[in-house]
PDB file of N, CA and C in Angstrom:
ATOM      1  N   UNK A  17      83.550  78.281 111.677  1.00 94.00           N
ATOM      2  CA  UNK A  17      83.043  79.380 112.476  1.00 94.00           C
ATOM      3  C   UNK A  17      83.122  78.979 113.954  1.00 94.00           C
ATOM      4  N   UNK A  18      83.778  80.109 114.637  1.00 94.00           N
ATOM      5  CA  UNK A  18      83.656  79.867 116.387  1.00 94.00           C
ATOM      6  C   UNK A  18      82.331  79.792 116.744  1.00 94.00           C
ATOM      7  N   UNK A  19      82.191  79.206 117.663  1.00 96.00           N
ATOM      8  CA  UNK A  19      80.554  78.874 118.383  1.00 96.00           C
ATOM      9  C   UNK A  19      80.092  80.181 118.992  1.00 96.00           C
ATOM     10  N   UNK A  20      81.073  81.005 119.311  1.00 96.00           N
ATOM     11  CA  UNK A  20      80.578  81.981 120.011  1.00 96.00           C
ATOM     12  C   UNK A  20      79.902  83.055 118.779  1.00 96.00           C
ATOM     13  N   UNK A  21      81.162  82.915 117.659  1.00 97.00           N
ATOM     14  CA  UNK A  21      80.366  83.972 116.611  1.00 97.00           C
ATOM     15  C   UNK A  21      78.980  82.977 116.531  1.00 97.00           C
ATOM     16  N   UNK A  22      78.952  82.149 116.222  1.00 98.00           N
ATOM     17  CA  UNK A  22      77.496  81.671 115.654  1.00 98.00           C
ATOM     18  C   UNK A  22      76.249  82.067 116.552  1.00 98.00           C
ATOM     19  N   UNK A  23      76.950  81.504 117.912  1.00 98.00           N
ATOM     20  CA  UNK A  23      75.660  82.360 118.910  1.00 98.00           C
ATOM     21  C   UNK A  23      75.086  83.828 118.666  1.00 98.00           C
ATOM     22  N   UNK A  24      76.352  84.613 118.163  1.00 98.00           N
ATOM     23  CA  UNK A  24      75.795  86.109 117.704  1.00 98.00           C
ATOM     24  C   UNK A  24      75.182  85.885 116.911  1.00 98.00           C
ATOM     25  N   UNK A  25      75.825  85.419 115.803  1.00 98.00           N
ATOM     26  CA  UNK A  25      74.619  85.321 114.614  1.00 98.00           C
ATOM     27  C   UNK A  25      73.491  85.140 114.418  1.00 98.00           C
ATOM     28  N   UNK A  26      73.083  83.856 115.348  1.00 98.00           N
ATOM     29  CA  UNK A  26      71.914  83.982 115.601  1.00 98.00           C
ATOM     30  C   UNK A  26      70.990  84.180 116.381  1.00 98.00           C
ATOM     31  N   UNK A  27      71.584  85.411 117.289  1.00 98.00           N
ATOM     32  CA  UNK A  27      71.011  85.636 118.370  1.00 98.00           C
ATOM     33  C   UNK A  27      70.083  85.275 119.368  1.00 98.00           C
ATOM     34  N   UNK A  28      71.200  83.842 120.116  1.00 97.00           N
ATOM     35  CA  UNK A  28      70.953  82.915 120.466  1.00 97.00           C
ATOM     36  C   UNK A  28      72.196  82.772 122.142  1.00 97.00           C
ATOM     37  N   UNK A  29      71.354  83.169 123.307  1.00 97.00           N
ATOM     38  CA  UNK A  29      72.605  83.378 124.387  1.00 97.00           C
ATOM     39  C   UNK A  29      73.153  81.712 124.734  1.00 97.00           C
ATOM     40  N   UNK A  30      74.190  82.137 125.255  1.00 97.00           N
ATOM     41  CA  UNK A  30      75.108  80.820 125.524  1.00 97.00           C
ATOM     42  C   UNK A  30      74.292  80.112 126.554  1.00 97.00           C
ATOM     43  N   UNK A  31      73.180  80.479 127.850  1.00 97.00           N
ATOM     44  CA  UNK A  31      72.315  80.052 128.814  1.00 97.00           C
ATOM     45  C   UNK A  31      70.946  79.215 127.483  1.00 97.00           C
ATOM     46  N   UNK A  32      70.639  79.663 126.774  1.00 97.00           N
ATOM     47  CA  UNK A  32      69.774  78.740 126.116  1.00 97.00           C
ATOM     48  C   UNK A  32      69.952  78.280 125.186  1.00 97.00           C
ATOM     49  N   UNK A  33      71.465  78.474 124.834  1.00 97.00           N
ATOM     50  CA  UNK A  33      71.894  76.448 123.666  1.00 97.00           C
ATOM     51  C   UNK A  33      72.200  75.670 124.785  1.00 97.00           C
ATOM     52  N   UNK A  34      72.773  76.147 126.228  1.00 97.00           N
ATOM     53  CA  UNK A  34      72.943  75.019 127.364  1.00 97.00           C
ATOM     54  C   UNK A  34      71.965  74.342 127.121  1.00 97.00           C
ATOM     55  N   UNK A  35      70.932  75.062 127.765  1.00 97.00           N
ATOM     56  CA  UNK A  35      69.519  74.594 128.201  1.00 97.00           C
ATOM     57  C   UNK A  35      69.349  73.595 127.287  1.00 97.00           C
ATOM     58  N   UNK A  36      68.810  73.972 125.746  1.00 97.00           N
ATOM     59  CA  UNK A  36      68.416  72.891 124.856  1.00 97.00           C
ATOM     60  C   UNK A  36      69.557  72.099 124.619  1.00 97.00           C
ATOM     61  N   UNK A  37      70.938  71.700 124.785  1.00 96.00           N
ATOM     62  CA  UNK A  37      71.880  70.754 124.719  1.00 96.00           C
ATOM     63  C   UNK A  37      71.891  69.750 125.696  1.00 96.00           C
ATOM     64  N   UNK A  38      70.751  70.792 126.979  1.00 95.00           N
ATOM     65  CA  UNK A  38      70.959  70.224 128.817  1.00 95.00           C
ATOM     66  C   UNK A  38      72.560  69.531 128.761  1.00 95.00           C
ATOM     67  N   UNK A  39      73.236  70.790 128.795  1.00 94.00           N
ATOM     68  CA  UNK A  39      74.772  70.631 129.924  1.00 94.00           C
ATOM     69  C   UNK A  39      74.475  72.439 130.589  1.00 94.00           C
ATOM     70  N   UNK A  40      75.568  72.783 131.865  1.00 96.00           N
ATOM     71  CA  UNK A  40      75.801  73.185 132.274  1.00 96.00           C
ATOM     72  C   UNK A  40      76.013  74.842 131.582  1.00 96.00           C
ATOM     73  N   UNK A  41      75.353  75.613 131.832  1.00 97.00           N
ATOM     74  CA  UNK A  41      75.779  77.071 130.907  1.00 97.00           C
ATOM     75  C   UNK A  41      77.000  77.398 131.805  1.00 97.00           C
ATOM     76  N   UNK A  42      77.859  77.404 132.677  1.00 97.00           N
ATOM     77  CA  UNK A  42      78.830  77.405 132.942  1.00 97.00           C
ATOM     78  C   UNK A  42      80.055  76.904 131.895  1.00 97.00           C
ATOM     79  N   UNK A  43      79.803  74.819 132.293  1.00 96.00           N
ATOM     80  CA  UNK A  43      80.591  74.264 131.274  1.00 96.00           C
ATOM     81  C   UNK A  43      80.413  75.163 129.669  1.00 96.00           C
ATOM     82  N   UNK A  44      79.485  75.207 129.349  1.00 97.00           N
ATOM     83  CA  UNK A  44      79.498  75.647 128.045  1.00 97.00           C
ATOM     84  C   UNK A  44      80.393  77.060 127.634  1.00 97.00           C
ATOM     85  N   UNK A  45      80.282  77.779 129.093  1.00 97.00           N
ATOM     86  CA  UNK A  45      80.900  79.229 128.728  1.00 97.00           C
ATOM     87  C   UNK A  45      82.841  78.731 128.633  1.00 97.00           C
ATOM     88  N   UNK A  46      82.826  78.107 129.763  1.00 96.00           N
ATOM     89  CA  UNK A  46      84.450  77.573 129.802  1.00 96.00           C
ATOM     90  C   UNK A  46      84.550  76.854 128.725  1.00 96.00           C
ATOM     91  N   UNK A  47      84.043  76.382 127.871  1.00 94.00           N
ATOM     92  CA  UNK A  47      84.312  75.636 126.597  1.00 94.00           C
ATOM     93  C   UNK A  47      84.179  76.772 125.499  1.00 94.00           C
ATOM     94  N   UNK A  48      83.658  77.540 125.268  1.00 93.00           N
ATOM     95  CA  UNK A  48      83.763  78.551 124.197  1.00 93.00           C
ATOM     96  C   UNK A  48      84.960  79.654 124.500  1.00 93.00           C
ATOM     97  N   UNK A  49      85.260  79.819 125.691  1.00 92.00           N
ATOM     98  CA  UNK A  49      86.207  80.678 126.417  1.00 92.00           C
ATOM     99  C   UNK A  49      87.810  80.052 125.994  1.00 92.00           C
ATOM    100  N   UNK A  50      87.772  78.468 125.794  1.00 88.00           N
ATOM    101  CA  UNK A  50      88.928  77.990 125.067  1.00 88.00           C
ATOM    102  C   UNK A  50      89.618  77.302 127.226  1.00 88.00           C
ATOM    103  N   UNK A  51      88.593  77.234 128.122  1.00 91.00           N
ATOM    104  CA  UNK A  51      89.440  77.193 129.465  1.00 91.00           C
ATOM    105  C   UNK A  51      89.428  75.554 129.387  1.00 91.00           C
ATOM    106  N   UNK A  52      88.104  74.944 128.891  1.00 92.00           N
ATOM    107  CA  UNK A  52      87.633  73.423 128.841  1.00 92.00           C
ATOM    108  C   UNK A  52      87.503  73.026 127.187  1.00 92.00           C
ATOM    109  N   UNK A  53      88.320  71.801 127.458  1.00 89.00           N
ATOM    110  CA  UNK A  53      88.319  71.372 126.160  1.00 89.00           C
ATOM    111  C   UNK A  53      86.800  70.316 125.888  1.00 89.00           C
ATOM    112  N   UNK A  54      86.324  70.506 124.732  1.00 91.00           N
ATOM    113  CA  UNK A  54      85.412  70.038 124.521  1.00 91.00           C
ATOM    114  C   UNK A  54      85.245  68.442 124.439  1.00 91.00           C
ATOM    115  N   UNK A  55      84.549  67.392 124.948  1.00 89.00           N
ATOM    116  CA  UNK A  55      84.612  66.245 124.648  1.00 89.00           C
ATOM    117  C   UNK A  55      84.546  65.668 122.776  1.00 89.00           C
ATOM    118  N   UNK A  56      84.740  64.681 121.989  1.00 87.00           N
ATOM    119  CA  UNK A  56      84.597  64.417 120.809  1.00 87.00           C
ATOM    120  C   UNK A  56      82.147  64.621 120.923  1.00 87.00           C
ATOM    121  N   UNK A  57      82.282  64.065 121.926  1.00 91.00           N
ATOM    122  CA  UNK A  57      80.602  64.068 121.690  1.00 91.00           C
ATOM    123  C   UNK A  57      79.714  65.285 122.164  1.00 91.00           C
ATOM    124  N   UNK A  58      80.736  66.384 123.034  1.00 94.00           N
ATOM    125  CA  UNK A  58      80.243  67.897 122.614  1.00 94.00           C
ATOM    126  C   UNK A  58      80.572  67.913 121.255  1.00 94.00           C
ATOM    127  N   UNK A  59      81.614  68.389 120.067  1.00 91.00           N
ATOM    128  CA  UNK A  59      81.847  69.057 119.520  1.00 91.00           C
ATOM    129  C   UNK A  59      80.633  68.379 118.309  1.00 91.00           C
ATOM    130  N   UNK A  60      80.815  66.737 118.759  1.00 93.00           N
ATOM    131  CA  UNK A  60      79.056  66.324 117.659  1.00 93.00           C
ATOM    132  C   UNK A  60      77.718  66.998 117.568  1.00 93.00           C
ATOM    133  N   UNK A  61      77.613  67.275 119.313  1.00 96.00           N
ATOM    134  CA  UNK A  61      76.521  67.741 119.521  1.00 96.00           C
ATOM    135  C   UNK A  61      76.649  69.420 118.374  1.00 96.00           C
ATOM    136  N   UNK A  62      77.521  70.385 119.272  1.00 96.00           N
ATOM    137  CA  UNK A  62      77.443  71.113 118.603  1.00 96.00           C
ATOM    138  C   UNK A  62      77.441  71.380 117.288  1.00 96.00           C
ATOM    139  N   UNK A  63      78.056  70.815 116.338  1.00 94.00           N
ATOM    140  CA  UNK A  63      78.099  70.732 114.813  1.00 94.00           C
ATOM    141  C   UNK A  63      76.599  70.184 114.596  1.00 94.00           C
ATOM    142  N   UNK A  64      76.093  69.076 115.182  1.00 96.00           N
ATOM    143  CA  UNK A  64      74.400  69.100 114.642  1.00 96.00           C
ATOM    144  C   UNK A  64      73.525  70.196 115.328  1.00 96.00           C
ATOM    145  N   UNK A  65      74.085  70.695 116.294  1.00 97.00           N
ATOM    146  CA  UNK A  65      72.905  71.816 116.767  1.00 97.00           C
ATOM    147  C   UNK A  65      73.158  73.243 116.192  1.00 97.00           C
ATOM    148  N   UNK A  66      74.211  73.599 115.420  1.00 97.00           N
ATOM    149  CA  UNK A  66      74.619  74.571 114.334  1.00 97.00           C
ATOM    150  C   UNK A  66      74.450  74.251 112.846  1.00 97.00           C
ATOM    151  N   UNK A  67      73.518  72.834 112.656  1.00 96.00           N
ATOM    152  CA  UNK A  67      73.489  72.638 111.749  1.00 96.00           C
ATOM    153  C   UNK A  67      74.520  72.752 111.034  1.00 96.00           C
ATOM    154  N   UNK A  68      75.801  72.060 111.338  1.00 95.00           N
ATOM    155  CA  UNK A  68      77.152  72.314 110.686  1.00 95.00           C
ATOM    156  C   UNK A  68      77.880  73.204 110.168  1.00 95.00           C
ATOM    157  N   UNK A  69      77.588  74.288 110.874  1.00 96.00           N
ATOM    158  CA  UNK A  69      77.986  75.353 110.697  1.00 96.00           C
ATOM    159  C   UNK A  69      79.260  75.585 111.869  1.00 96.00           C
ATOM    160  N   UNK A  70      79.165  75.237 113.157  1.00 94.00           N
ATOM    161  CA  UNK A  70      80.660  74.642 113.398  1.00 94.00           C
ATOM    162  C   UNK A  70      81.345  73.582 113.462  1.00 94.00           C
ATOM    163  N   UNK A  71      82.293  73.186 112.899  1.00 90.00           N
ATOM    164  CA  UNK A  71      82.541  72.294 112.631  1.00 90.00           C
ATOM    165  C   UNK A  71      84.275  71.633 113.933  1.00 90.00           C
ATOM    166  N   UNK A  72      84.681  70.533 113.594  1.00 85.00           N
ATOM    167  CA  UNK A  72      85.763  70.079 114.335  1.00 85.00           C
ATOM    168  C   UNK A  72      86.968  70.637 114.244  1.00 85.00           C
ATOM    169  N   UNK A  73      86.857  71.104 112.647  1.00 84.00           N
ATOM    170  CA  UNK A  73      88.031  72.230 112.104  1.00 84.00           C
ATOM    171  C   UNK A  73      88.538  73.308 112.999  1.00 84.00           C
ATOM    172  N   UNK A  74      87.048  74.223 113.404  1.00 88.00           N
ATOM    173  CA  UNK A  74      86.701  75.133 114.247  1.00 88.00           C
ATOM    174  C   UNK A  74      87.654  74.901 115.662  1.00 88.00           C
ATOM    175  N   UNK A  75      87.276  73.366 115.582  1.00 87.00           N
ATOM    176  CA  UNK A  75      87.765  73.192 117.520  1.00 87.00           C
ATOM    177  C   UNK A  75      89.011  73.332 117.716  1.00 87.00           C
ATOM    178  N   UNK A  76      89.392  72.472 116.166  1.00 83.00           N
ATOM    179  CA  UNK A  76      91.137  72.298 116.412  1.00 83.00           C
ATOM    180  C   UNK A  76      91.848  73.626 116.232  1.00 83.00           C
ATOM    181  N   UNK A  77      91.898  74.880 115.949  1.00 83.00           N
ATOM    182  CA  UNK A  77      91.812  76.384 116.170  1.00 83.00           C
ATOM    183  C   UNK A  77      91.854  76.923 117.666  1.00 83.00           C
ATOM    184  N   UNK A  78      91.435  76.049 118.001  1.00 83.00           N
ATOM    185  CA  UNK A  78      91.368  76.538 119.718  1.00 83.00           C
ATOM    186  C   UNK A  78      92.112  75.723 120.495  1.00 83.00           C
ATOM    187  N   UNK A  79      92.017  74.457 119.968  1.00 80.00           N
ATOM    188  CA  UNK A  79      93.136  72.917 121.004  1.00 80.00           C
ATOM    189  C   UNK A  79      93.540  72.511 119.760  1.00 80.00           C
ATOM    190  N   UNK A  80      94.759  72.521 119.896  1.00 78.00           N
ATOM    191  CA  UNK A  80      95.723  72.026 118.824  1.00 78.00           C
ATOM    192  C   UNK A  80      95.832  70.501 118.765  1.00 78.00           C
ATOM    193  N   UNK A  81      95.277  70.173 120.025  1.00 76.00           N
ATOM    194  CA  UNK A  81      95.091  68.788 120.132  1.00 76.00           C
ATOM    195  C   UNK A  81      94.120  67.956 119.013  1.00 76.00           C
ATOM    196  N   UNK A  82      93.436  68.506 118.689  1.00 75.00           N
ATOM    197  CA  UNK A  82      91.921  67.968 117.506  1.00 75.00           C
ATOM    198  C   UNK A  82      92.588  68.215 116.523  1.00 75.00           C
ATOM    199  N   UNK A  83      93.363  69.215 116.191  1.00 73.00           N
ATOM    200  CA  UNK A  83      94.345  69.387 114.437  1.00 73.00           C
ATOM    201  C   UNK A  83      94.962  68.047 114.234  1.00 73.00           C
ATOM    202  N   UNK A  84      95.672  67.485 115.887  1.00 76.00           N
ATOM    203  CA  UNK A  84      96.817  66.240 115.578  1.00 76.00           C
ATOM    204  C   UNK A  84      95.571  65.187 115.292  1.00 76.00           C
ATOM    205  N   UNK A  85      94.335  65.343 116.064  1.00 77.00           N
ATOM    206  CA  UNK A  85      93.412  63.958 115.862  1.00 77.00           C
ATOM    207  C   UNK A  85      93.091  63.756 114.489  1.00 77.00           C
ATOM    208  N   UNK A  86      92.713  64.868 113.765  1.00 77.00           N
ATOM    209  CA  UNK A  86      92.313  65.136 113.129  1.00 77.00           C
ATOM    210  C   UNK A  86      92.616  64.479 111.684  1.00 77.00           C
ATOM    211  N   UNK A  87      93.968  64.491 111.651  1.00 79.00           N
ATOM    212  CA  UNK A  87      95.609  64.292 111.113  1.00 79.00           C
ATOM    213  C   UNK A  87      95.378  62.754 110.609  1.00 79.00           C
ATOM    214  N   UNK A  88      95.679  62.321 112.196  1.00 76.00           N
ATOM    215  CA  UNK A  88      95.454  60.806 112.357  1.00 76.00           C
ATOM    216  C   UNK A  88      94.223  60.618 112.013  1.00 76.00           C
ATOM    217  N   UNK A  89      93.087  60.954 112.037  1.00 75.00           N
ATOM    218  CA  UNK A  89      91.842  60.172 111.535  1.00 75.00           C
ATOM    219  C   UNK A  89      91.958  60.101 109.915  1.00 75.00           C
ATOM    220  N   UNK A  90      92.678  60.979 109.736  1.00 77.00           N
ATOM    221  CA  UNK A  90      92.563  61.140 107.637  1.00 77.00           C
ATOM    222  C   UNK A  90      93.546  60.565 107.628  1.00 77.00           C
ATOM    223  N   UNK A  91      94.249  60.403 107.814  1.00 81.00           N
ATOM    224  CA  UNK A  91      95.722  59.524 107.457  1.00 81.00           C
ATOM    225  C   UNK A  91      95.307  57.987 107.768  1.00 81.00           C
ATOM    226  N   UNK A  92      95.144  57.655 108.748  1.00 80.00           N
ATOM    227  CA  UNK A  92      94.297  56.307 108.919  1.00 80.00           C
ATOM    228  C   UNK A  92      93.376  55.742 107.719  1.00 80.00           C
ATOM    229  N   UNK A  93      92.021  56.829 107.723  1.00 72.00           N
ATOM    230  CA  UNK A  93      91.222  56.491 106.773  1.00 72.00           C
ATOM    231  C   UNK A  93      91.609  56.295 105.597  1.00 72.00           C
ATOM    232  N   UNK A  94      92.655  56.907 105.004  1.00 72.00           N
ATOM    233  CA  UNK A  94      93.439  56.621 103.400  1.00 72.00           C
ATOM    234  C   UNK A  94      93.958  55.647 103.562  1.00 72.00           C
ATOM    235  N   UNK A  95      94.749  55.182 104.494  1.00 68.00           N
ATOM    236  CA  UNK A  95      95.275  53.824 104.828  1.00 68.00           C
ATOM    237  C   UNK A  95      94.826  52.467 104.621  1.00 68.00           C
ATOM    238  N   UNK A  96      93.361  52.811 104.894  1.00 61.00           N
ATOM    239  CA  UNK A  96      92.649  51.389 105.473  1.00 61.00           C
ATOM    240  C   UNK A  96      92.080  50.958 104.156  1.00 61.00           C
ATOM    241  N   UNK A  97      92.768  49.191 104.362  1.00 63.00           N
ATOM    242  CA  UNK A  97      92.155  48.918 103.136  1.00 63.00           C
ATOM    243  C   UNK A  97      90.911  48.435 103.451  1.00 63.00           C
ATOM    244  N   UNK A  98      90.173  47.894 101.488  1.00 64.00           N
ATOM    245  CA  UNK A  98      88.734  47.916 102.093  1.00 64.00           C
ATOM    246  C   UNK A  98      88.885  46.300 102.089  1.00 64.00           C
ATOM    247  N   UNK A  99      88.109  45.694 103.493  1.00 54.00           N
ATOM    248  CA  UNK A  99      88.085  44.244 103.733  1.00 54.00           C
ATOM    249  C   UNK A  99      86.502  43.774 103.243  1.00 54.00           C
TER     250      UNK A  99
END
């Protein structure tokens, strides 16, 4: 789920998940807007403050860049043996 649907859902404005995240309701709007890409420790934050309801899946939908990370983190992890 996009962050922005979830904000509808729970009728919850983008100025007070800033607030309780304390970043910028600006940054936050340019990050749901798709203008700013989200850091790995926004998209944490957000997935625990949606109670996982958005997830990284979500992000990589918007920056194709997190699909390739994404890729590489599971491909890695099958890789690695256990020491």
């Amino acid at each position: 789920m996009q962050l922005e649907e979830w904000l509808k859902q729970n009728s919850l404005s983008q100025l007070k998940m800033a607030q309780k995240l304390d970043i910028g309701p600006s940054c936050l709007n340019r990050i749901i807007k798709g203008h700013n890409e989200p850091s790995w420790y926004e998209i944490k934050e957000f997935y625990n403050f949606t109670k996982g309801s958005v997830t990284v899946d979500d992000w990589a939908e918007i920056y194709p860049k997190w699909s390739k990370i994404i890729e590489v983190v599971q491909e890695c992890k099958r890789e690695t043996p256990n020491l």
